[in-house]
PDB file of C-alpha atoms and ligand atoms in Angstrom:
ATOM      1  CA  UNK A   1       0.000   0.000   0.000  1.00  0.00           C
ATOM      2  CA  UNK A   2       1.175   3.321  -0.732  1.00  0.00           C
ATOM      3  CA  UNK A   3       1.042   6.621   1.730  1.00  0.00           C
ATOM      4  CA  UNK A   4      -2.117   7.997  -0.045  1.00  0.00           C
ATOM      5  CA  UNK A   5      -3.831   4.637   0.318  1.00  0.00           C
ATOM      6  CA  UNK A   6      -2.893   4.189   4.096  1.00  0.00           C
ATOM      7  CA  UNK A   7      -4.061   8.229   4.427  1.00  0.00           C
ATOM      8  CA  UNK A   8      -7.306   6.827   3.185  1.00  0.00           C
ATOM      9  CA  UNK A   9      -7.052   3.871   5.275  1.00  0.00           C
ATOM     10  CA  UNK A  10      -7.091   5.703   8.668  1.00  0.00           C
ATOM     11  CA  UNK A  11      -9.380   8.125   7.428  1.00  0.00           C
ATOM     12  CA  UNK A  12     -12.034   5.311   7.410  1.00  0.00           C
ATOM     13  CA  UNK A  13     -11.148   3.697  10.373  1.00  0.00           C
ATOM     14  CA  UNK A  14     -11.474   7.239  12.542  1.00  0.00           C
ATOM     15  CA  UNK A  15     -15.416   7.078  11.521  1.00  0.00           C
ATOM     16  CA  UNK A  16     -15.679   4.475  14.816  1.00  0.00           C
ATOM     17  CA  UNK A  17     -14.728   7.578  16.957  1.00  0.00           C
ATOM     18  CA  UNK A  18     -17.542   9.988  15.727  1.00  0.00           C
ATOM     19  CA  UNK A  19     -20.530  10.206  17.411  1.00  0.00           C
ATOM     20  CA  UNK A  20     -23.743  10.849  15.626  1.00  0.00           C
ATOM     21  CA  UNK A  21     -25.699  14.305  17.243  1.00  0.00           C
ATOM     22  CA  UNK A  22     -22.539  15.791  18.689  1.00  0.00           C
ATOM     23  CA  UNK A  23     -20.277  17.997  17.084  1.00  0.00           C
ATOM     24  CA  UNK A  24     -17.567  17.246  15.748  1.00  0.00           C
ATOM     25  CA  UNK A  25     -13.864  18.567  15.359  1.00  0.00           C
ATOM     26  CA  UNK A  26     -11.790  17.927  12.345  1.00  0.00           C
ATOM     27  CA  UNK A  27      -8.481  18.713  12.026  1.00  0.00           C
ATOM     28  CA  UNK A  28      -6.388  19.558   8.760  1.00  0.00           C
ATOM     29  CA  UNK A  29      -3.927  17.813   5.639  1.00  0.00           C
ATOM     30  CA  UNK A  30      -4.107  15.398   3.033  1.00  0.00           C
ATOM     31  CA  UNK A  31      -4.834  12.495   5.925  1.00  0.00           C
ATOM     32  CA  UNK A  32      -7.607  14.352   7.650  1.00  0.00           C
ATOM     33  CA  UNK A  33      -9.104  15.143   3.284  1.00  0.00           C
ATOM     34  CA  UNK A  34      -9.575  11.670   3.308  1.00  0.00           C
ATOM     35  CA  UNK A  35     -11.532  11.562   6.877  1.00  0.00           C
ATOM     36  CA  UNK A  36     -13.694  14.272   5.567  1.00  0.00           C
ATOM     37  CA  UNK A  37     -14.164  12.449   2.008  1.00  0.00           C
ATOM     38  CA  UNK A  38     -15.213   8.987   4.565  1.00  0.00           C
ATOM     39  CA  UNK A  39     -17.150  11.138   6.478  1.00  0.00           C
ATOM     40  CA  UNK A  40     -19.157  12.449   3.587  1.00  0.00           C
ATOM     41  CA  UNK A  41     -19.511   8.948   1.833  1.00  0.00           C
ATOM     42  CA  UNK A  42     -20.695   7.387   5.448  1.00  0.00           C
ATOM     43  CA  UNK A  43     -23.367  10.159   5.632  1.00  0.00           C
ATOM     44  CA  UNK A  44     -23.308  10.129   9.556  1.00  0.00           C
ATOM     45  CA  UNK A  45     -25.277  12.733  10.571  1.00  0.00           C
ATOM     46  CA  UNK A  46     -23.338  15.388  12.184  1.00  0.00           C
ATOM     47  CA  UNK A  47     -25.111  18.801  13.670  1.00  0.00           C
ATOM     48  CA  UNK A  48     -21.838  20.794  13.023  1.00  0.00           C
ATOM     49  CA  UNK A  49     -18.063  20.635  13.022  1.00  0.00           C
ATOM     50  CA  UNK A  50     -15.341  23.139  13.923  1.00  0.00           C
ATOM     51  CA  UNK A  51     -12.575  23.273  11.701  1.00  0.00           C
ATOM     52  CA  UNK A  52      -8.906  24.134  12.378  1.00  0.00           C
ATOM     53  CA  UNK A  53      -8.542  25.771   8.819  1.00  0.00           C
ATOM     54  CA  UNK A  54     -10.126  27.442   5.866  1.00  0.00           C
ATOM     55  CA  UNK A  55      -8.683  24.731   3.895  1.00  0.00           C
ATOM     56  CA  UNK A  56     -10.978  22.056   5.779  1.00  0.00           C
ATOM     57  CA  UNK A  57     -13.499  24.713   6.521  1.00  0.00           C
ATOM     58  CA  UNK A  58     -13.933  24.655   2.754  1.00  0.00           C
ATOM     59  CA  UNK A  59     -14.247  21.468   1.989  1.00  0.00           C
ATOM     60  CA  UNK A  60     -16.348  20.625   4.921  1.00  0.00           C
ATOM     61  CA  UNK A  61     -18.851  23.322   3.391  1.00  0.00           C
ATOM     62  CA  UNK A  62     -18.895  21.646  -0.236  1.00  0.00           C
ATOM     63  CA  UNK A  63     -19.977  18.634   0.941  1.00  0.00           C
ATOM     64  CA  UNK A  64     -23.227  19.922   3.072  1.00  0.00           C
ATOM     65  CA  UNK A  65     -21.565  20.048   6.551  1.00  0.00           C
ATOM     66  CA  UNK A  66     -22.167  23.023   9.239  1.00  0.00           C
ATOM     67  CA  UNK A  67     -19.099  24.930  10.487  1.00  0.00           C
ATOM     68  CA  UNK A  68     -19.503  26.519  13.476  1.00  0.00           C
ATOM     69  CA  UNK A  69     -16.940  29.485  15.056  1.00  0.00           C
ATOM     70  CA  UNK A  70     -15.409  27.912  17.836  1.00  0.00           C
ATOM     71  CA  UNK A  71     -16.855  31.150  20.153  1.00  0.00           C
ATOM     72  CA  UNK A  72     -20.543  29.170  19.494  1.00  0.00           C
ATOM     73  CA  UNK A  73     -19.091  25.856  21.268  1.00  0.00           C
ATOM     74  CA  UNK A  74     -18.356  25.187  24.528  1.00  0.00           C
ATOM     75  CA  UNK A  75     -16.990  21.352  24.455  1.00  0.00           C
ATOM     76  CA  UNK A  76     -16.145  19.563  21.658  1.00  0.00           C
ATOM     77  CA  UNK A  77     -16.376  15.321  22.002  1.00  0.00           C
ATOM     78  CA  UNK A  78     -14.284  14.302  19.968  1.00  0.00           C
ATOM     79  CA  UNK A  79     -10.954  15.687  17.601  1.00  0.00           C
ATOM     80  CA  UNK A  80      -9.883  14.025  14.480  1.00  0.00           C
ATOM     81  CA  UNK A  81      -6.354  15.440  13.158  1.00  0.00           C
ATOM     82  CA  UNK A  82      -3.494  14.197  11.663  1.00  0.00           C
ATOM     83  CA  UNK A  83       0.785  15.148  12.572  1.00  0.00           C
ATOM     84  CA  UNK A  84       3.426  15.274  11.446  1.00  0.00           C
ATOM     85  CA  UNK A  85       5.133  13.015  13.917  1.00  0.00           C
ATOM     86  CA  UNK A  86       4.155  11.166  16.825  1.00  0.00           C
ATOM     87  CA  UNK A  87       6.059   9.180  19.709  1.00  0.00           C
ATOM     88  CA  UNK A  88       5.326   7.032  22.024  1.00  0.00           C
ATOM     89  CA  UNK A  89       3.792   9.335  24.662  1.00  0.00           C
ATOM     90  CA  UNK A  90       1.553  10.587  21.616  1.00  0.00           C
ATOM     91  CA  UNK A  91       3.219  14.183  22.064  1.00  0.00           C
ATOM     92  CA  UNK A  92       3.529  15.282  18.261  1.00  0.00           C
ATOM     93  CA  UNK A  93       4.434  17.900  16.028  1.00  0.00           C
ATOM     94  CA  UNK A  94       2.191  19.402  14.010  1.00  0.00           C
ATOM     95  CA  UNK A  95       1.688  22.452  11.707  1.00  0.00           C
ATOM     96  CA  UNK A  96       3.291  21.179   8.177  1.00  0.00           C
ATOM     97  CA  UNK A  97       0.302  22.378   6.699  1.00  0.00           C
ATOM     98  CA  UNK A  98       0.276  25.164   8.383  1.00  0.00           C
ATOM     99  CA  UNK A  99      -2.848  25.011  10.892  1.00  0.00           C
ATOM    100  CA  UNK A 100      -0.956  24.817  14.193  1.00  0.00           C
ATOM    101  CA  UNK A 101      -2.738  27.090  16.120  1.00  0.00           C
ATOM    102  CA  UNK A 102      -6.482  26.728  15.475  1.00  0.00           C
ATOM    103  CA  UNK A 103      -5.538  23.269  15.888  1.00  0.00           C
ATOM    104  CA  UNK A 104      -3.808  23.292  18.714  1.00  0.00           C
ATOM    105  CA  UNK A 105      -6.579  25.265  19.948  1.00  0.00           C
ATOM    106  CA  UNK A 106      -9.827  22.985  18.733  1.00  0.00           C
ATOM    107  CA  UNK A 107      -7.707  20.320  20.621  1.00  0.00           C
ATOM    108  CA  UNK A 108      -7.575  22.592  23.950  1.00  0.00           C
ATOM    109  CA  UNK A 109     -11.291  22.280  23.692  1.00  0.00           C
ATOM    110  CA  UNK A 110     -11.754  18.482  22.539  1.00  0.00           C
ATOM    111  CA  UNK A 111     -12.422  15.584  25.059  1.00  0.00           C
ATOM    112  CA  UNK A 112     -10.895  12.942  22.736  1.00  0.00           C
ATOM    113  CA  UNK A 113      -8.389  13.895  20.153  1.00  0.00           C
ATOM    114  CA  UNK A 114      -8.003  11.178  17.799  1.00  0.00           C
ATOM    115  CA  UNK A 115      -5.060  11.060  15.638  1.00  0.00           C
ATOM    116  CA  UNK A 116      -5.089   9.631  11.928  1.00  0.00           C
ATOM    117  CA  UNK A 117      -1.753   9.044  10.489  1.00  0.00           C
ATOM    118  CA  UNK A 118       0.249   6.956   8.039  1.00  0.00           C
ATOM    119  CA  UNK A 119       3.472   3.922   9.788  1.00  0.00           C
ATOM    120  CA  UNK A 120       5.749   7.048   8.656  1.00  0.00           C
ATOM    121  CA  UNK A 121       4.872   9.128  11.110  1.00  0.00           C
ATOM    122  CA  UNK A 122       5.718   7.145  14.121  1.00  0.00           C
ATOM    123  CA  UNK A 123       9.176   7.815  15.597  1.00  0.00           C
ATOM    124  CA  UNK A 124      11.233   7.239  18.323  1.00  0.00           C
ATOM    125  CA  UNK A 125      12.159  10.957  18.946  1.00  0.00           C
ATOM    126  CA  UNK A 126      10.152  14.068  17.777  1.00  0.00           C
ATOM    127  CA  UNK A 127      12.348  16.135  15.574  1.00  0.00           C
ATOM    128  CA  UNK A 128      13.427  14.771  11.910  1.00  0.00           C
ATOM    129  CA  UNK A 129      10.471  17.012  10.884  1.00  0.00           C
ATOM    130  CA  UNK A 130      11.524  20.638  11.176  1.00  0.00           C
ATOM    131  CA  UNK A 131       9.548  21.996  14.014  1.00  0.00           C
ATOM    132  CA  UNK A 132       6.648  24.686  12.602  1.00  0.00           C
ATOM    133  CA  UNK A 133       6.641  27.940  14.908  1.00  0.00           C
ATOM    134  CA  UNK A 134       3.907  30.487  14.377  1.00  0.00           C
ATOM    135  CA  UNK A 135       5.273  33.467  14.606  1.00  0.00           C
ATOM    136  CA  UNK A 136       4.005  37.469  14.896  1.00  0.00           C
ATOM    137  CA  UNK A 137       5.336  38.918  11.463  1.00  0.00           C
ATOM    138  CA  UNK A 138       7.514  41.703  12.680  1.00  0.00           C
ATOM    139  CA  UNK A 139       9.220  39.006  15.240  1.00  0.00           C
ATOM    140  CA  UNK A 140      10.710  36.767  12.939  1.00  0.00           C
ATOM    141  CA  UNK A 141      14.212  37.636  12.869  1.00  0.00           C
ATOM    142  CA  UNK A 142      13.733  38.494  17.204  1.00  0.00           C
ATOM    143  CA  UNK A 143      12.513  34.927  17.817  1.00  0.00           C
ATOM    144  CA  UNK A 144      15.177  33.603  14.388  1.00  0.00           C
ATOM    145  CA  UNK A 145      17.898  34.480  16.769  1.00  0.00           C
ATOM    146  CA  UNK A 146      16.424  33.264  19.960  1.00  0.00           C
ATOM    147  CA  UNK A 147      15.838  30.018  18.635  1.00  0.00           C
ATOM    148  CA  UNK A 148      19.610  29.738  16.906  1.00  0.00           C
ATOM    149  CA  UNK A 149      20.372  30.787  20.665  1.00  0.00           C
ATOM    150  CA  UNK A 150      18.500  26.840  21.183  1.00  0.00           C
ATOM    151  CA  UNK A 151      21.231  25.575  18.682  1.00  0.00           C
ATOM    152  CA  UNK A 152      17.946  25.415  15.727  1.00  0.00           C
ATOM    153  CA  UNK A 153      18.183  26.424  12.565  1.00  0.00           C
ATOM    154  CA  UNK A 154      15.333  28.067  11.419  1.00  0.00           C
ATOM    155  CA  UNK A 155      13.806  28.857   7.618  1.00  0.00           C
ATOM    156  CA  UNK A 156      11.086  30.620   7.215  1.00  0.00           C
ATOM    157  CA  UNK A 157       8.211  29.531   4.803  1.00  0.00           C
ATOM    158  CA  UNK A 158       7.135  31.180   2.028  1.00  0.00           C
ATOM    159  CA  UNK A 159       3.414  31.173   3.569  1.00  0.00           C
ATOM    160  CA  UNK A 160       0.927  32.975   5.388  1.00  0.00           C
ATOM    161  CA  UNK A 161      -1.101  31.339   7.985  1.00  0.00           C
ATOM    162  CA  UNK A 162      -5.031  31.706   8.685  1.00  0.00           C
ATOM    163  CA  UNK A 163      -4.262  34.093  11.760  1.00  0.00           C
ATOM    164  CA  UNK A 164      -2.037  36.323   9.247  1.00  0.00           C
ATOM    165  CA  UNK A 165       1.346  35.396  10.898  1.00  0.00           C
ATOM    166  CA  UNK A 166       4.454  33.247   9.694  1.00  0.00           C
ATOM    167  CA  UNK A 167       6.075  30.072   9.983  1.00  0.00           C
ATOM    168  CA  UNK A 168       9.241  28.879  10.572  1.00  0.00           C
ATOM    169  CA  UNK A 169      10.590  25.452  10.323  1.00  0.00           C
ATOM    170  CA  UNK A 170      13.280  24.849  12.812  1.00  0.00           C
ATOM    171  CA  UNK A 171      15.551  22.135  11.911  1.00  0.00           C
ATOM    172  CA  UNK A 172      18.098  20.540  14.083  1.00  0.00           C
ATOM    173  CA  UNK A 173      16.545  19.538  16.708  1.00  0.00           C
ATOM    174  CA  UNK A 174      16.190  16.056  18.737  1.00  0.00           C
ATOM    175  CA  UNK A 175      13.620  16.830  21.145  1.00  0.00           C
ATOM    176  CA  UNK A 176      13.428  14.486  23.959  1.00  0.00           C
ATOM    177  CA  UNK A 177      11.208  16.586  26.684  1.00  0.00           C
ATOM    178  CA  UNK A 178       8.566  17.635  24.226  1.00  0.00           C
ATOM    179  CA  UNK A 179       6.532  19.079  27.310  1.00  0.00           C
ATOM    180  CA  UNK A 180       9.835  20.776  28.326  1.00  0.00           C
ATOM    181  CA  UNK A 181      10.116  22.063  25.110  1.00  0.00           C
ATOM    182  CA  UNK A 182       6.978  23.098  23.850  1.00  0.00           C
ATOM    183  CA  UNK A 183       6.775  25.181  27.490  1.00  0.00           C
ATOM    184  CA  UNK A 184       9.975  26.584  26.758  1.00  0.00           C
ATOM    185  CA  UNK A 185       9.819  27.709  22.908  1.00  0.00           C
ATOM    186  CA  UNK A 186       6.228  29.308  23.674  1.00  0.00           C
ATOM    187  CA  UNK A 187       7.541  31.673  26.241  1.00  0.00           C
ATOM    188  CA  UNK A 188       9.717  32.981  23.361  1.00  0.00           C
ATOM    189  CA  UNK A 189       8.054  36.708  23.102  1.00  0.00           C
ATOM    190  CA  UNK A 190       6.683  37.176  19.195  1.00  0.00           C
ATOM    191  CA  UNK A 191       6.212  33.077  19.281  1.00  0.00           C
ATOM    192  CA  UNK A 192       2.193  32.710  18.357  1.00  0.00           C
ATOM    193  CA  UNK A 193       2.692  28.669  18.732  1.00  0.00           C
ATOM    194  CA  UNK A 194       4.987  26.080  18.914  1.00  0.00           C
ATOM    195  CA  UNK A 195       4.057  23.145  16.874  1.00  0.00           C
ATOM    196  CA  UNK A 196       4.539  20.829  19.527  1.00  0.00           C
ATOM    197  CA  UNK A 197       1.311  19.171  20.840  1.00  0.00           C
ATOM    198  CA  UNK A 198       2.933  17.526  24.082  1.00  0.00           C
ATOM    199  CA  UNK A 199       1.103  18.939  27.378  1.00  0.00           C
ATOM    200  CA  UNK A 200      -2.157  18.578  25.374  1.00  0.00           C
ATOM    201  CA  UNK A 201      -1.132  15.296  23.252  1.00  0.00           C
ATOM    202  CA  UNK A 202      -3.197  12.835  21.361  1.00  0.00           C
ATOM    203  CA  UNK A 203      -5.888   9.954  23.020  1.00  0.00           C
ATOM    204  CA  UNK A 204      -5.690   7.497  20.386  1.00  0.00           C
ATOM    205  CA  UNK A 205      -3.738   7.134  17.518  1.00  0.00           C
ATOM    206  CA  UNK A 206      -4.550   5.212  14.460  1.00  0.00           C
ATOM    207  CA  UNK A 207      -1.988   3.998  12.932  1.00  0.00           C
ATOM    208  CA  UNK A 208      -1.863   3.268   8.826  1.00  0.00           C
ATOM    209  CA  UNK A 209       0.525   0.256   8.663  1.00  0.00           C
ATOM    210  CA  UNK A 210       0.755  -2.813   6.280  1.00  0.00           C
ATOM    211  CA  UNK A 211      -1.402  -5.148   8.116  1.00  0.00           C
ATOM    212  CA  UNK A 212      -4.123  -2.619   8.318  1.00  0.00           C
ATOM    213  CA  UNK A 213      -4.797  -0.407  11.193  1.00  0.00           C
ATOM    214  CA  UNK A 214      -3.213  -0.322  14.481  1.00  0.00           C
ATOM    215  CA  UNK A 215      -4.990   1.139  17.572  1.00  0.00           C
ATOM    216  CA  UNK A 216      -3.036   2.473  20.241  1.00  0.00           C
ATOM    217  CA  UNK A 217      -4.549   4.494  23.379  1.00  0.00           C
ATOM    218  CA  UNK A 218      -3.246   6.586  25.909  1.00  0.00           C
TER     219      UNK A 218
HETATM  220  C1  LIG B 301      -1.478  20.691   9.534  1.00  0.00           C
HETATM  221  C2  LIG B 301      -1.064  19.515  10.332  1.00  0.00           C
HETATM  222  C3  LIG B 301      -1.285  18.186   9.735  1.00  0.00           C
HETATM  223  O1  LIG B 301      -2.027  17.410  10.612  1.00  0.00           O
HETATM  224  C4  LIG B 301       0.039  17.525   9.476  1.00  0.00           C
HETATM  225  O2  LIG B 301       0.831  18.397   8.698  1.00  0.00           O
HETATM  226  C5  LIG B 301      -0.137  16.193   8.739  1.00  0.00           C
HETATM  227  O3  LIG B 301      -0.548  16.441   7.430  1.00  0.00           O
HETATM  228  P1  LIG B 301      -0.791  15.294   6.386  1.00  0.00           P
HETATM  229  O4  LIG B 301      -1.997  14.532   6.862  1.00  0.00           O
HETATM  230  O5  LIG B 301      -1.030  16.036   5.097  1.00  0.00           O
HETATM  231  O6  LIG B 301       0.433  14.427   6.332  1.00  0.00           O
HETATM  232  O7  LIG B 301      -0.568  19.600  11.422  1.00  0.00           O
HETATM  233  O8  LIG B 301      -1.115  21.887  10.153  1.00  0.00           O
END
């Protein structure tokens, strides 16, 4: 099976978690595009979701669903999302596509995140994948030099997130305290968000391998 197929794969599988008459939070990427497609196709009946993006707010839209602001919901049941990478403690890192901080705040708010991802993403330590930071425009060269201060290296994207702000991708790093860290990096004034979901890290985590699905909960 290729990526795209075990995307799709975990996408399916995440349909167990949803509950029928509660709302719903859905996360953002190419693995949580194939939840939404499964979601459509399975025609659950969902009041409304609250989306981490425009991207999935979007598609969520074109296929009949309600999105409501997250200032209309108090609790959210359950959160489906992908990462980037997740270890064994479920602490991940998140933002490739660029949604780090709605996300990270949907998942403040969600009694069950669920995460959807493909064998790739499971690693030993968080940190192959250059860290995303969101970052307040006119502090990206302040918090640049803080974080080469940290012995990172970051690069800024050539992207603008949802909130207006910018990313960069700090490589470098082998981050063994994610809590530490994530604590840490988001004290940095001009830092937004850290793209490190550790204090706040995922329930279950659905894993795309080869022999199918793998469940593993927290
Ligand atoms: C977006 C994210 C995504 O969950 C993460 O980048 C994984 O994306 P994909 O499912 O496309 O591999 O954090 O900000």
């Amino acid at each position: 099976m290729n990526q795209q197929e075990l995307k799709k794969l975990v996408g399916q599988a995440a349909l167990k978690y949803v509950k029928e008459g509660e709302i719903l939070g859905v996360g953002t990427g190419s693995t949580v595009d194939c939840f939404i497609d499964a979601l459509k196709v399975s025609g659950m009946k969902i009041p409304a979701c609250v989306s981490s993006s425009e991207r999935s707010t979007q598609k969520l839209l074109s296929y009949g669903f309600k999105v409501l602001d997250l200032n209309e919901v108090e609790r959210i049941g359950v959160y489906v999302d992908g990462a980037d990478e997740i270890d064994s403690n479920f602490a991940m890192i998140k933002g490739g596509g660029g949604a780090l901080t709605r996300e990270k705040i949907v998942a403040m708010v969600s009694d069950r995140f669920v995460c959807i991802a493909d064998a790739s993403k499971k690693v030993d330590v968080l940190g192959k994948f250059p860290l995303p930071i969101e970052v307040i425009p006119m502090a990206v060269r302040a918090v640049s030099r803080e974080i080469e201060k940290l012995g990172g290296k970051p690069v800024l994207r050539d992207f603008t997130t949802d909130n207006g702000n910018k990313i960069l991708d700090v490589h470098g790093w082998s981050i063994e305290n994610p809590i530490q860290w994530e604590e840490h990096l988001n004290q940095i004034v001009g830092v937004v968000t850290v793209g490190l979901f550790a204090k706040r890290g995922a329930d279950v985590l659905l894993l795309g391998t080869e022999n199918g699905v793998k469940t593993f909960s927290a």
